[in-house]
Short mmCIF file of C-alpha atoms and ligand atoms in Angstrom, two decimals:
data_model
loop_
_atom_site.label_atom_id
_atom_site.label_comp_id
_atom_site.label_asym_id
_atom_site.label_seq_id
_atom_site.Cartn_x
_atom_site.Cartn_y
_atom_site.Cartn_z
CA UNK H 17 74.90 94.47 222.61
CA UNK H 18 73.08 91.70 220.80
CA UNK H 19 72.57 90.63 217.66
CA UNK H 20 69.71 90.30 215.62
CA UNK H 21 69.88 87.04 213.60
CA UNK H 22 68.20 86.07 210.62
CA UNK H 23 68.10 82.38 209.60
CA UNK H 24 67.09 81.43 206.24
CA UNK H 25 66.62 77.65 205.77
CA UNK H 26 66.82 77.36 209.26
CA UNK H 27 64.39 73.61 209.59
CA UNK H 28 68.37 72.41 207.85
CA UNK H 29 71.32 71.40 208.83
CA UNK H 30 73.00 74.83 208.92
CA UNK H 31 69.77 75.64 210.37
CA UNK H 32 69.97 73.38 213.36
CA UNK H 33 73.77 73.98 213.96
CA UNK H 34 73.44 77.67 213.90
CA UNK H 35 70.76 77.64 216.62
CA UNK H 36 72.55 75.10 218.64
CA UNK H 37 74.89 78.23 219.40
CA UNK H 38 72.67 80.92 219.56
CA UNK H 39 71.35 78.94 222.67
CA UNK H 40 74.66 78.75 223.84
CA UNK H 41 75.00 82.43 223.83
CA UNK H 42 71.75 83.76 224.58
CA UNK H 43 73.30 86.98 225.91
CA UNK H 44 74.73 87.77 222.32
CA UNK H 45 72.70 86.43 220.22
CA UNK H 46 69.22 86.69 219.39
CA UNK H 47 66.39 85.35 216.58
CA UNK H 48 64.78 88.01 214.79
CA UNK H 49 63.85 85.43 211.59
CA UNK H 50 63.44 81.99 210.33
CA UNK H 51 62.04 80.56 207.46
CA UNK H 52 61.97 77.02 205.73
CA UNK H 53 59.74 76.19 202.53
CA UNK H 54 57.87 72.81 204.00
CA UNK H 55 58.20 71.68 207.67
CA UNK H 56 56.33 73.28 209.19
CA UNK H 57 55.55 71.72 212.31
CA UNK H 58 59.30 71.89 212.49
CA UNK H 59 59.38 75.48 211.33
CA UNK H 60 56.90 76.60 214.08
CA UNK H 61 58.75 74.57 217.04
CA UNK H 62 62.06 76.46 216.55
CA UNK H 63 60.26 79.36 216.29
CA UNK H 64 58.62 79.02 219.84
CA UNK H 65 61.77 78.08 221.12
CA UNK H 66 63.85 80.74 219.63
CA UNK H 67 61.41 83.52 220.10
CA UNK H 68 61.66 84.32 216.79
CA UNK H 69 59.43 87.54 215.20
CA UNK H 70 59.11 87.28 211.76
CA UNK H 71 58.99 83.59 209.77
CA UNK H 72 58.98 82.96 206.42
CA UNK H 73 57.12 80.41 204.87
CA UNK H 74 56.68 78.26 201.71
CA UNK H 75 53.88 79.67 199.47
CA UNK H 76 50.51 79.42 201.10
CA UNK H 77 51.45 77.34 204.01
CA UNK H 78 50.29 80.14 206.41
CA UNK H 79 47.37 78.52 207.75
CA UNK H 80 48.96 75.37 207.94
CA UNK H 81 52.08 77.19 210.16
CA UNK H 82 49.72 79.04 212.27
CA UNK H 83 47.89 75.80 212.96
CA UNK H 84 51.19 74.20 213.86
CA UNK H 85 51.53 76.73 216.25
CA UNK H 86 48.78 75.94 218.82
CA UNK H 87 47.81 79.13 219.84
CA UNK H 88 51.56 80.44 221.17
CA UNK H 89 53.37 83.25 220.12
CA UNK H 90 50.61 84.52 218.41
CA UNK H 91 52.07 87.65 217.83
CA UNK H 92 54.72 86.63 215.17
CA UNK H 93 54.74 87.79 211.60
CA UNK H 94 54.22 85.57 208.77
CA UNK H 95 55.33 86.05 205.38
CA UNK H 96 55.19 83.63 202.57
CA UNK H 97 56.71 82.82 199.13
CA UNK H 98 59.45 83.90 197.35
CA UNK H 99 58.50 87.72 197.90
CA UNK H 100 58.40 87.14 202.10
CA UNK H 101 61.51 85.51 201.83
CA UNK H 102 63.30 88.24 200.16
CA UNK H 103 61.51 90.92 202.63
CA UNK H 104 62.64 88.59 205.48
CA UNK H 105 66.21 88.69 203.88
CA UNK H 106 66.19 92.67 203.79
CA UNK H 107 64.35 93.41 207.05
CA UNK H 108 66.09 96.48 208.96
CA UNK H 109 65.57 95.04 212.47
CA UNK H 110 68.21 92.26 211.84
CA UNK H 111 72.02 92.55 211.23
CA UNK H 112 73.16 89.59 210.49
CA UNK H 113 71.74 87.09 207.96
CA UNK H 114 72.76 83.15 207.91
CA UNK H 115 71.98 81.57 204.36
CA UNK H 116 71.34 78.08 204.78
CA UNK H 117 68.90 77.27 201.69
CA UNK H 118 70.06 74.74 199.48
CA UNK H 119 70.55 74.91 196.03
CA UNK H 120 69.66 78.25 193.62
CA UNK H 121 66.48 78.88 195.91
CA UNK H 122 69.07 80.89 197.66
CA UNK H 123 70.59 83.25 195.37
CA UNK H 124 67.32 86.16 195.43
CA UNK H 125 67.41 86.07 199.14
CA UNK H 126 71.72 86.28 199.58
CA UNK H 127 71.81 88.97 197.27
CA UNK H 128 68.91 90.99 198.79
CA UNK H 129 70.38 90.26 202.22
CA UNK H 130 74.18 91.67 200.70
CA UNK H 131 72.22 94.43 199.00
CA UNK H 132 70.95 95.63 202.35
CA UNK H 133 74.29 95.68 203.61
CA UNK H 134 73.78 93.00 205.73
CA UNK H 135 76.63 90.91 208.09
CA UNK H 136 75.87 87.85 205.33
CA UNK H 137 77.23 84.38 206.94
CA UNK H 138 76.85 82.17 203.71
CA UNK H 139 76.80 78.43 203.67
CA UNK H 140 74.21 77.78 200.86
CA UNK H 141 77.59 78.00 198.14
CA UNK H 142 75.01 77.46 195.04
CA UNK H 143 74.46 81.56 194.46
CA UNK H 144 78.07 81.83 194.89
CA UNK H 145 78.77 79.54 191.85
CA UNK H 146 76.08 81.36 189.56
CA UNK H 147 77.34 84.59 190.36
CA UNK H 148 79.69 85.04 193.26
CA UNK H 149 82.29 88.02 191.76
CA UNK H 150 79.11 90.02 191.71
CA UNK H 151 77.87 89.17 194.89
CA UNK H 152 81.36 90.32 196.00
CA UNK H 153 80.70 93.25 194.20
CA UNK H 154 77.53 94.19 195.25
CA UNK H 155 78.85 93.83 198.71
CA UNK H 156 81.34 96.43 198.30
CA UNK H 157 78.44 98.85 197.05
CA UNK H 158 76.34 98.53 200.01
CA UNK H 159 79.18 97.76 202.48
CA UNK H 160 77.93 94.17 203.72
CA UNK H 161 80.10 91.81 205.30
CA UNK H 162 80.82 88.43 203.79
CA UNK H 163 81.73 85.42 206.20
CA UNK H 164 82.37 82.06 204.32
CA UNK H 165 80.38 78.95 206.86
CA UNK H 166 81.79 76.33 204.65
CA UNK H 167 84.30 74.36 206.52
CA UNK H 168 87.00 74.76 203.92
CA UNK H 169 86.45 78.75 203.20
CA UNK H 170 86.13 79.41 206.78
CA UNK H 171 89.33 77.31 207.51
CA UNK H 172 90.82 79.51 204.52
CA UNK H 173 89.66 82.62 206.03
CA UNK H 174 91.11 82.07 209.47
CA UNK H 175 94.33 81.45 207.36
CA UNK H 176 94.37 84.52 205.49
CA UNK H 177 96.20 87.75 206.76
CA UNK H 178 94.16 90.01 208.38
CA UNK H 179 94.30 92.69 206.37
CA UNK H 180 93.26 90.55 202.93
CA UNK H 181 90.82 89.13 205.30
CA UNK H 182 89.09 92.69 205.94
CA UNK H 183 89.94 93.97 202.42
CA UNK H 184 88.37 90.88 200.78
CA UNK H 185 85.71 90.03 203.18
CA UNK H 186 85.17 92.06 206.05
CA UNK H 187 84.59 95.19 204.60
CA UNK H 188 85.18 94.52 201.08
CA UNK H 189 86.43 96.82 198.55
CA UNK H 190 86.45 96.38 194.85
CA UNK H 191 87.86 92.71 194.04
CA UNK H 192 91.05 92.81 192.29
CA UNK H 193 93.37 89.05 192.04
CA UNK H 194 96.62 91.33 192.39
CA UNK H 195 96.02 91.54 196.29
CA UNK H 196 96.86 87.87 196.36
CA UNK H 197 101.09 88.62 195.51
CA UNK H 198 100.75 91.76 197.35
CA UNK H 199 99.97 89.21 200.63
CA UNK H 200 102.69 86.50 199.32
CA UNK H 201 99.44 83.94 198.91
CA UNK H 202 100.55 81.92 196.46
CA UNK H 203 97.41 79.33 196.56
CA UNK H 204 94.86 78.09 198.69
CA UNK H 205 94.56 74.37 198.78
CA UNK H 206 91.14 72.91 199.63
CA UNK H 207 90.38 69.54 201.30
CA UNK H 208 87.94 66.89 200.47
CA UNK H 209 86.99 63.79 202.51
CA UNK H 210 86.55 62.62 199.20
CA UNK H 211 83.03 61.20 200.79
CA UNK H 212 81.15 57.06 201.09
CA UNK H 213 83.03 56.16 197.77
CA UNK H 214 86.50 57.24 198.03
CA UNK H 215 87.65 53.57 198.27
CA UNK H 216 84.89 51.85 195.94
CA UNK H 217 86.02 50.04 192.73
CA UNK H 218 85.15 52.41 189.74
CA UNK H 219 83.29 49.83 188.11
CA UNK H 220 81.09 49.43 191.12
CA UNK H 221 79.55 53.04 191.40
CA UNK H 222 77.34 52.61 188.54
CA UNK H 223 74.95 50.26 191.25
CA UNK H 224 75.37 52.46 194.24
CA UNK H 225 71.92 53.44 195.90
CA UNK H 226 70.68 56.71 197.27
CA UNK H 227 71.17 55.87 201.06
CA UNK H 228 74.65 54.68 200.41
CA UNK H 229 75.36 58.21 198.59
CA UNK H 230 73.73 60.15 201.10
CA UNK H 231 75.93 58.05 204.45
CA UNK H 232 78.44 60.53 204.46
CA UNK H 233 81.91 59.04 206.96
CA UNK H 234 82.40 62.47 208.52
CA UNK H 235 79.41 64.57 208.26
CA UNK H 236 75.89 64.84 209.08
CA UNK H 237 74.52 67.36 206.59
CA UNK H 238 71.50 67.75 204.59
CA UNK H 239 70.93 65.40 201.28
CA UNK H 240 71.67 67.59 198.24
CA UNK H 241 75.07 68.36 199.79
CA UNK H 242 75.45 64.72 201.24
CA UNK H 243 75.00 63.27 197.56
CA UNK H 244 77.44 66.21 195.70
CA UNK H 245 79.93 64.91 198.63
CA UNK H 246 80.04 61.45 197.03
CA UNK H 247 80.49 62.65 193.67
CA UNK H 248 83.15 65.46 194.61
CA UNK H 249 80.60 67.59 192.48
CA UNK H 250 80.20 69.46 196.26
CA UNK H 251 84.49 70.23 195.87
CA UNK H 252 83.86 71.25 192.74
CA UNK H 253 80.94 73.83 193.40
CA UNK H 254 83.85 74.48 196.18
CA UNK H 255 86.71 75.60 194.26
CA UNK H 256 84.44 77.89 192.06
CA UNK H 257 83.12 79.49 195.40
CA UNK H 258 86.72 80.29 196.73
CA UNK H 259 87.26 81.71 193.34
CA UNK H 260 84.62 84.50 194.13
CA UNK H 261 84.92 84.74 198.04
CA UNK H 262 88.65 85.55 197.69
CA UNK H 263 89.32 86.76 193.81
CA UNK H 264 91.74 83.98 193.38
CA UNK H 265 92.06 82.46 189.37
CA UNK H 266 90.74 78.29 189.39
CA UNK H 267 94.48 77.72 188.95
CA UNK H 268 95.68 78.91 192.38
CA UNK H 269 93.11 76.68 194.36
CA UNK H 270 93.90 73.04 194.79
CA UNK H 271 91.87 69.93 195.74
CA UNK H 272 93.31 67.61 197.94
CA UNK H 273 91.92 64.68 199.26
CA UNK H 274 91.88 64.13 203.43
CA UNK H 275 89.76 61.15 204.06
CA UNK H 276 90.24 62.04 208.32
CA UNK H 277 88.87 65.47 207.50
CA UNK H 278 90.87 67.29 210.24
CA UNK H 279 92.73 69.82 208.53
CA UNK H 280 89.78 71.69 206.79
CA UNK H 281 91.77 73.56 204.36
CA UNK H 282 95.06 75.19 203.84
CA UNK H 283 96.65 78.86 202.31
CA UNK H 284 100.15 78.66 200.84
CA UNK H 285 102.57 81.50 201.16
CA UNK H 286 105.20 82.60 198.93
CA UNK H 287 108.22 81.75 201.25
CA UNK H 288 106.85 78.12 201.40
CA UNK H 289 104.93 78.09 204.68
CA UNK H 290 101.26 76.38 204.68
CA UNK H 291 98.78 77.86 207.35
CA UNK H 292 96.44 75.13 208.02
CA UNK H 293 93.18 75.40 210.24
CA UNK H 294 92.28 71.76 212.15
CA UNK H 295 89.10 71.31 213.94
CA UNK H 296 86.89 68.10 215.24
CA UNK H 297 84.33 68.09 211.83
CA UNK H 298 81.80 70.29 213.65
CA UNK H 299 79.70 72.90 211.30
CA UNK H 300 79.20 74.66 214.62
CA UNK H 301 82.79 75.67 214.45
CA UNK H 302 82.41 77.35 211.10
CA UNK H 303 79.29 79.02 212.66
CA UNK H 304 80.80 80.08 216.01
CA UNK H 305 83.78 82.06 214.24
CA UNK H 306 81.34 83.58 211.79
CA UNK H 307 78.88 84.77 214.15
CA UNK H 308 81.50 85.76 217.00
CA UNK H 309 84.10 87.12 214.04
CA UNK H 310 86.56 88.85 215.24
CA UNK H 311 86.00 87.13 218.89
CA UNK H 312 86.74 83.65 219.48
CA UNK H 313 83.47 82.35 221.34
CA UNK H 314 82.46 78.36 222.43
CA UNK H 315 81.37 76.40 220.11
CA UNK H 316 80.19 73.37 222.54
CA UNK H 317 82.58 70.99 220.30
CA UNK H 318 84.35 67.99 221.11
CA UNK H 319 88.38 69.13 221.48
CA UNK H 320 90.77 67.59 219.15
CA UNK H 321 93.09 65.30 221.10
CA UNK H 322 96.27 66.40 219.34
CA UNK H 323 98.35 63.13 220.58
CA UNK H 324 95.40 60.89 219.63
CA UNK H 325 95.36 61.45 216.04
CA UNK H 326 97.46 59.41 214.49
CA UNK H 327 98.25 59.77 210.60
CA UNK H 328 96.91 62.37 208.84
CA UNK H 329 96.57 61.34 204.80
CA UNK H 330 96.79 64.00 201.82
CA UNK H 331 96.38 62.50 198.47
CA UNK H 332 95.31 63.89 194.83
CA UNK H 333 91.97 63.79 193.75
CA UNK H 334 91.04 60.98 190.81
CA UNK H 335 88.90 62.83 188.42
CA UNK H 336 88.70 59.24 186.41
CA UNK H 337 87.20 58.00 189.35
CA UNK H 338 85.29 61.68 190.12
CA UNK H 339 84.41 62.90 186.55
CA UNK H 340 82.82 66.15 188.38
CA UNK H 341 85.81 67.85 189.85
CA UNK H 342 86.91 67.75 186.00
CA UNK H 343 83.65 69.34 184.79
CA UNK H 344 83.67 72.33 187.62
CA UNK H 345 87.28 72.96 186.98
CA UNK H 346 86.75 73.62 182.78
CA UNK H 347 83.75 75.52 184.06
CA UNK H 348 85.70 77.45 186.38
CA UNK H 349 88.25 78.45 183.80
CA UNK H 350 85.34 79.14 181.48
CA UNK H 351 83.17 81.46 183.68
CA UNK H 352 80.35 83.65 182.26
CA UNK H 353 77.48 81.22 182.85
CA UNK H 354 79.25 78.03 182.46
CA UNK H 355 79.04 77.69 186.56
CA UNK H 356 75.25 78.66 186.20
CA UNK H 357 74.99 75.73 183.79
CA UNK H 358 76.58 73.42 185.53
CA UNK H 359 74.71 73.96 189.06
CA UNK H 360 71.19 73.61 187.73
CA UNK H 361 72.25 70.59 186.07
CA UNK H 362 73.37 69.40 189.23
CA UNK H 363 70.74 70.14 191.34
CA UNK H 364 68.07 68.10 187.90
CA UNK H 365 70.36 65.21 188.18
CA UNK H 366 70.99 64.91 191.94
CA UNK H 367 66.75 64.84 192.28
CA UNK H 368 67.11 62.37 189.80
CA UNK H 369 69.02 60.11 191.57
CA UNK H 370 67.70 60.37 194.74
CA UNK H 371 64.33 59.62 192.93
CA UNK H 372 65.22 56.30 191.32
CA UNK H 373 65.30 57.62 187.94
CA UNK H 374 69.03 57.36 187.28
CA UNK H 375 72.05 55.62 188.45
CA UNK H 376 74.65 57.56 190.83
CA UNK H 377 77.35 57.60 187.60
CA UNK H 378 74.23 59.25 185.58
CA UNK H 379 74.73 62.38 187.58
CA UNK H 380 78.17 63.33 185.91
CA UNK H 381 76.81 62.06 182.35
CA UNK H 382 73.57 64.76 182.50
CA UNK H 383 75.77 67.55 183.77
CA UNK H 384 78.53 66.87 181.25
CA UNK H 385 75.80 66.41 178.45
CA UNK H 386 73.80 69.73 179.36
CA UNK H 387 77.03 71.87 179.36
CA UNK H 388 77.86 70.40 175.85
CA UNK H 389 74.39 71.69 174.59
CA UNK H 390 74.03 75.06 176.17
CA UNK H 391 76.08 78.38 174.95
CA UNK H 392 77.22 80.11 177.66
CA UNK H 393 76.94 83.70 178.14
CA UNK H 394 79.23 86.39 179.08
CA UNK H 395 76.80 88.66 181.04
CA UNK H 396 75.74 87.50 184.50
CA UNK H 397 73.27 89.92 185.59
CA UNK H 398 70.59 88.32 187.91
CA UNK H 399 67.74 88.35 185.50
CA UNK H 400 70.52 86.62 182.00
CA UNK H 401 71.74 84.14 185.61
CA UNK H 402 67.81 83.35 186.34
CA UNK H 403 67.24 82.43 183.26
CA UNK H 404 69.80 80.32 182.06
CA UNK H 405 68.87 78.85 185.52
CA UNK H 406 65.50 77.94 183.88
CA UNK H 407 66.61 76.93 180.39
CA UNK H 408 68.78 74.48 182.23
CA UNK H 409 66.57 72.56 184.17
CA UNK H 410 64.53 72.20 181.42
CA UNK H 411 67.07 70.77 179.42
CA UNK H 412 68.51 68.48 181.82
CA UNK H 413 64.73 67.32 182.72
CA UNK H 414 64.72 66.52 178.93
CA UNK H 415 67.57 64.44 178.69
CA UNK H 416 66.58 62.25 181.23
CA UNK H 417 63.14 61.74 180.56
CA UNK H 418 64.52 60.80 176.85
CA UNK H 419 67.28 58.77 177.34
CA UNK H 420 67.08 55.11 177.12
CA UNK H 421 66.25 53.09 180.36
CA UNK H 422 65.58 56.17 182.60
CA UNK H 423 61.60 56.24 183.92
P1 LIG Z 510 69.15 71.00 204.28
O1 LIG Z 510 68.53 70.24 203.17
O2 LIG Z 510 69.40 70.29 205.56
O3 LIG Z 510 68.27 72.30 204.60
C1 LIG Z 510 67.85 73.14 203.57
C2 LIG Z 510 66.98 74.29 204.08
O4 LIG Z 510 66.59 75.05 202.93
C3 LIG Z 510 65.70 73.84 204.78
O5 LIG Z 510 65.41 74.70 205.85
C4 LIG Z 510 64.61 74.02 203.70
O6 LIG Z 510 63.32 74.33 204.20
C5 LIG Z 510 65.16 75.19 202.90
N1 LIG Z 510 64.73 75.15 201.49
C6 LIG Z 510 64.81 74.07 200.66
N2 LIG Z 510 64.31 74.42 199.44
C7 LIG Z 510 63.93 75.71 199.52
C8 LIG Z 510 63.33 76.61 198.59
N3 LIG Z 510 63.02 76.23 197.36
N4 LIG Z 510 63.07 77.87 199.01
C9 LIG Z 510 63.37 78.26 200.25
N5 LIG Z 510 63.92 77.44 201.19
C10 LIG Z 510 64.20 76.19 200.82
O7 LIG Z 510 70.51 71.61 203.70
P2 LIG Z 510 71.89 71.89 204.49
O8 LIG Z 510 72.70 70.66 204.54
O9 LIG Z 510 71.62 72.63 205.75
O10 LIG Z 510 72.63 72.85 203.44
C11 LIG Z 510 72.22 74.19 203.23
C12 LIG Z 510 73.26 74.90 202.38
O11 LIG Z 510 74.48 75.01 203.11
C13 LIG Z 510 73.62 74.17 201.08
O12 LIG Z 510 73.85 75.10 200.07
C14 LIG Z 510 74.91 73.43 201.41
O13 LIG Z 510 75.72 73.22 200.29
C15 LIG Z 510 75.55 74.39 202.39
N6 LIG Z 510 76.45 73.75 203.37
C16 LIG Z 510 75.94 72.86 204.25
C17 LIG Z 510 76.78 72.23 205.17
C18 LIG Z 510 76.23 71.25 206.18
O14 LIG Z 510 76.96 70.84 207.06
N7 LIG Z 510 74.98 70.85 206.10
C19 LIG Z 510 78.15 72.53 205.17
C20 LIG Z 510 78.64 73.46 204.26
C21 LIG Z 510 77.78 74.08 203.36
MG1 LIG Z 511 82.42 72.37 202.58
#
């Protein structure tokens, strides 16, 4: 049988990785959607290579896309805008969804995807911070399948038991944290590469550019992520995503810095054992074991030459010298729409940055200074989560315009 696959954000990273092994398994695998919000020249060459039916579309770029085209395929559907890319999320004739928008543009099209019971392999982790226990929960209403593509969640996954796996995930039933004893999982330890500035003086970060943020040692990935890698703000978002994927309390899930980025996270067991998953840093690895799950298919990586690896380092995270794994830990612990809060700050800042407007240690400063005006909420229903979304930007925008020495 194959399966019909729907990729959102697919002119991306994730995008690019996940088709790399669709092509490699054409017999399982096929493109029913695509969509991206701007390139569309870009947009409309995958979709003549993939075959795809249905694309989705930036707000009237329709013309333009059709243009792009040049008269092939002629017969594929466009939608447009927020509302086609929520009907492209929810369409019947696919199974399985692959989210890999960045940033909050993501959460309306996850959720409608879980709502419609979808197979839902997630890699944009932003709607998982703003509201992940009720994604999980909506999941379990409409029986959709959750498979983590982060490295580190997919690493934790292939770690877990099977049957937390399927409880949790798979098919997942109502979350509860007392499944966690019930398996012996004592805590799942995450690992961080701990990104370009791991070795920089302190002092020295304040003058870093935008290209220097964005070189990242291990992976190739798409800028918003590439720039929350430097700051660690990307294993922060982290640790409040395996929160929601696998009901575990902020407490039980550890940071740990592993500059060769090999071991790509780690579950600890009651009796003292620590299953580890190892790979060559390859999203289509992640990708392969979510699309194939339960099968192990080819991913068309390089092999990891056991013998040839040499030391492997573990260290602890400094949060003196990475003030954002601080702030998405007390936001963890906080909940309600702390995590909401802290994302769309994040996401105002990092544009910021990238734009010239304000220095790389700036980032940390906005976030820390939004949460610190904001209340935060206990309900977290899409509409309160939207917009707080809103209210945040705004006030993060603010800051920056008005603070002293930022353009
Ligand atoms: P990217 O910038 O390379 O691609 C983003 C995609 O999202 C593009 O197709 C773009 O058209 C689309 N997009 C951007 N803004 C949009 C909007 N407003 N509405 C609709 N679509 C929009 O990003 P990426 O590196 O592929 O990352 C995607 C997500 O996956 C992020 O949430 C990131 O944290 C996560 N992730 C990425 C990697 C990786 O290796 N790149 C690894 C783990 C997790
Ligand atoms: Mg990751």
């Amino acid at each position: 049988m194959t399966d019909q696959v729907t990729i959102l954000g697919a002119t991306g990273s994730i995008g690019r990785n996940t088709l790399d092994v669709i092509f490699r398994h054409r017999e399982r695998f096929q493109v029913w959607g695509l969509s991206a919000q701007s390139r569309v020249e870009k947009l409309a060459g995958i979709a003549v290579e993939s075959g795809a039916k249905v694309v989705s579309i930036g707000a009237g770029r329709t013309r333009e896309f059709r243009c792009a085209l040049n008269g092939q395929q002629t017969d594929i559907r466009v939608v447009e805008g927020e509302a086609g890319l929520k009907h492209l999320a929810e369409m019947p004739e696919s199974e399985v969804v692959v989210t890999g928008i960045v940033g909050a543009a993501g959460l309306v099209p996850t959720l409608s995807a879980i709502r419609a019971g979808k197979k839902v392999l997630i890699a944009n982790k932003e709607p998982l911070v703003m509201m992940g226990p009720e994604i999980m929960r909506e999941a379990a209403l409409s029986g959709a399948t959750v498979i983590p593509l982060d490295s580190e969640h997919n690493a934790v996954l292939q770690c877990l038991p099977v049957s937390f796996r399927d409880e949790s995930l798979i098919c997942p039933t109502n979350p509860s944290t007392s499944r966690l004893e019930e398996h012996g999982i004592e805590k799942v330890i995450l690992t961080a590469s701990g990104g370009p500035f791991l070795y920089f003086p302190t002092e020295e970060l304040d003058n870093v550019t935008p290209e220097q943020a964005a070189a990242h040692p291990k992976w190739n990935m798409g800028k918003k992520i590439s720039i929350d890698s430097a700051t660690m703000m990307n294993k922060g978002l982290e640790l409040i995503e395996a929160c929601a994927l696998f009901s575990i309390e902020p407490s039980r899930v550890e940071i740990v810095v592993h500059p060769q980025s090999i071991v790509h996270s780690l579950v600890e067991y009651s009796d003292g054992s620590l299953l580890a998953q190892m790979a060559s840093p390859d999203m289509r690895i992640p990708i392969v074991n979510a699309l194939g799950y339960p099968d192990r298919i080819s991913s068309g990586s390089e092999r990891l030459d056991v013998g040839q690896l040499g030391v492997l380092e573990f260290k602890e995270p400094d949060e003196r010298h990475f003030p954002c794994l601080r702030l998405a830990r007390e936001v963890a612990e906080t909940g309600g729409t702390a995590p909401v809060i802290l994302n769309a700050a994040n996401e105002i800042a990092v544009d910021a940055f990238c734009n010239g407007r304000i220095r790389f240690t700036q980032i940390s400063e906005f976030v820390d200074r939004t949460l610190q005006i904001l209340p935060v909420l206990i309900r977290r229903d899409l509409e309160t989560v939207l917009e707080v979304d809103l209210k945040t930007r705004r006030v993060t925008k603010d800051l920056i315009m008005s603070a002293p020495g930022t353009a």
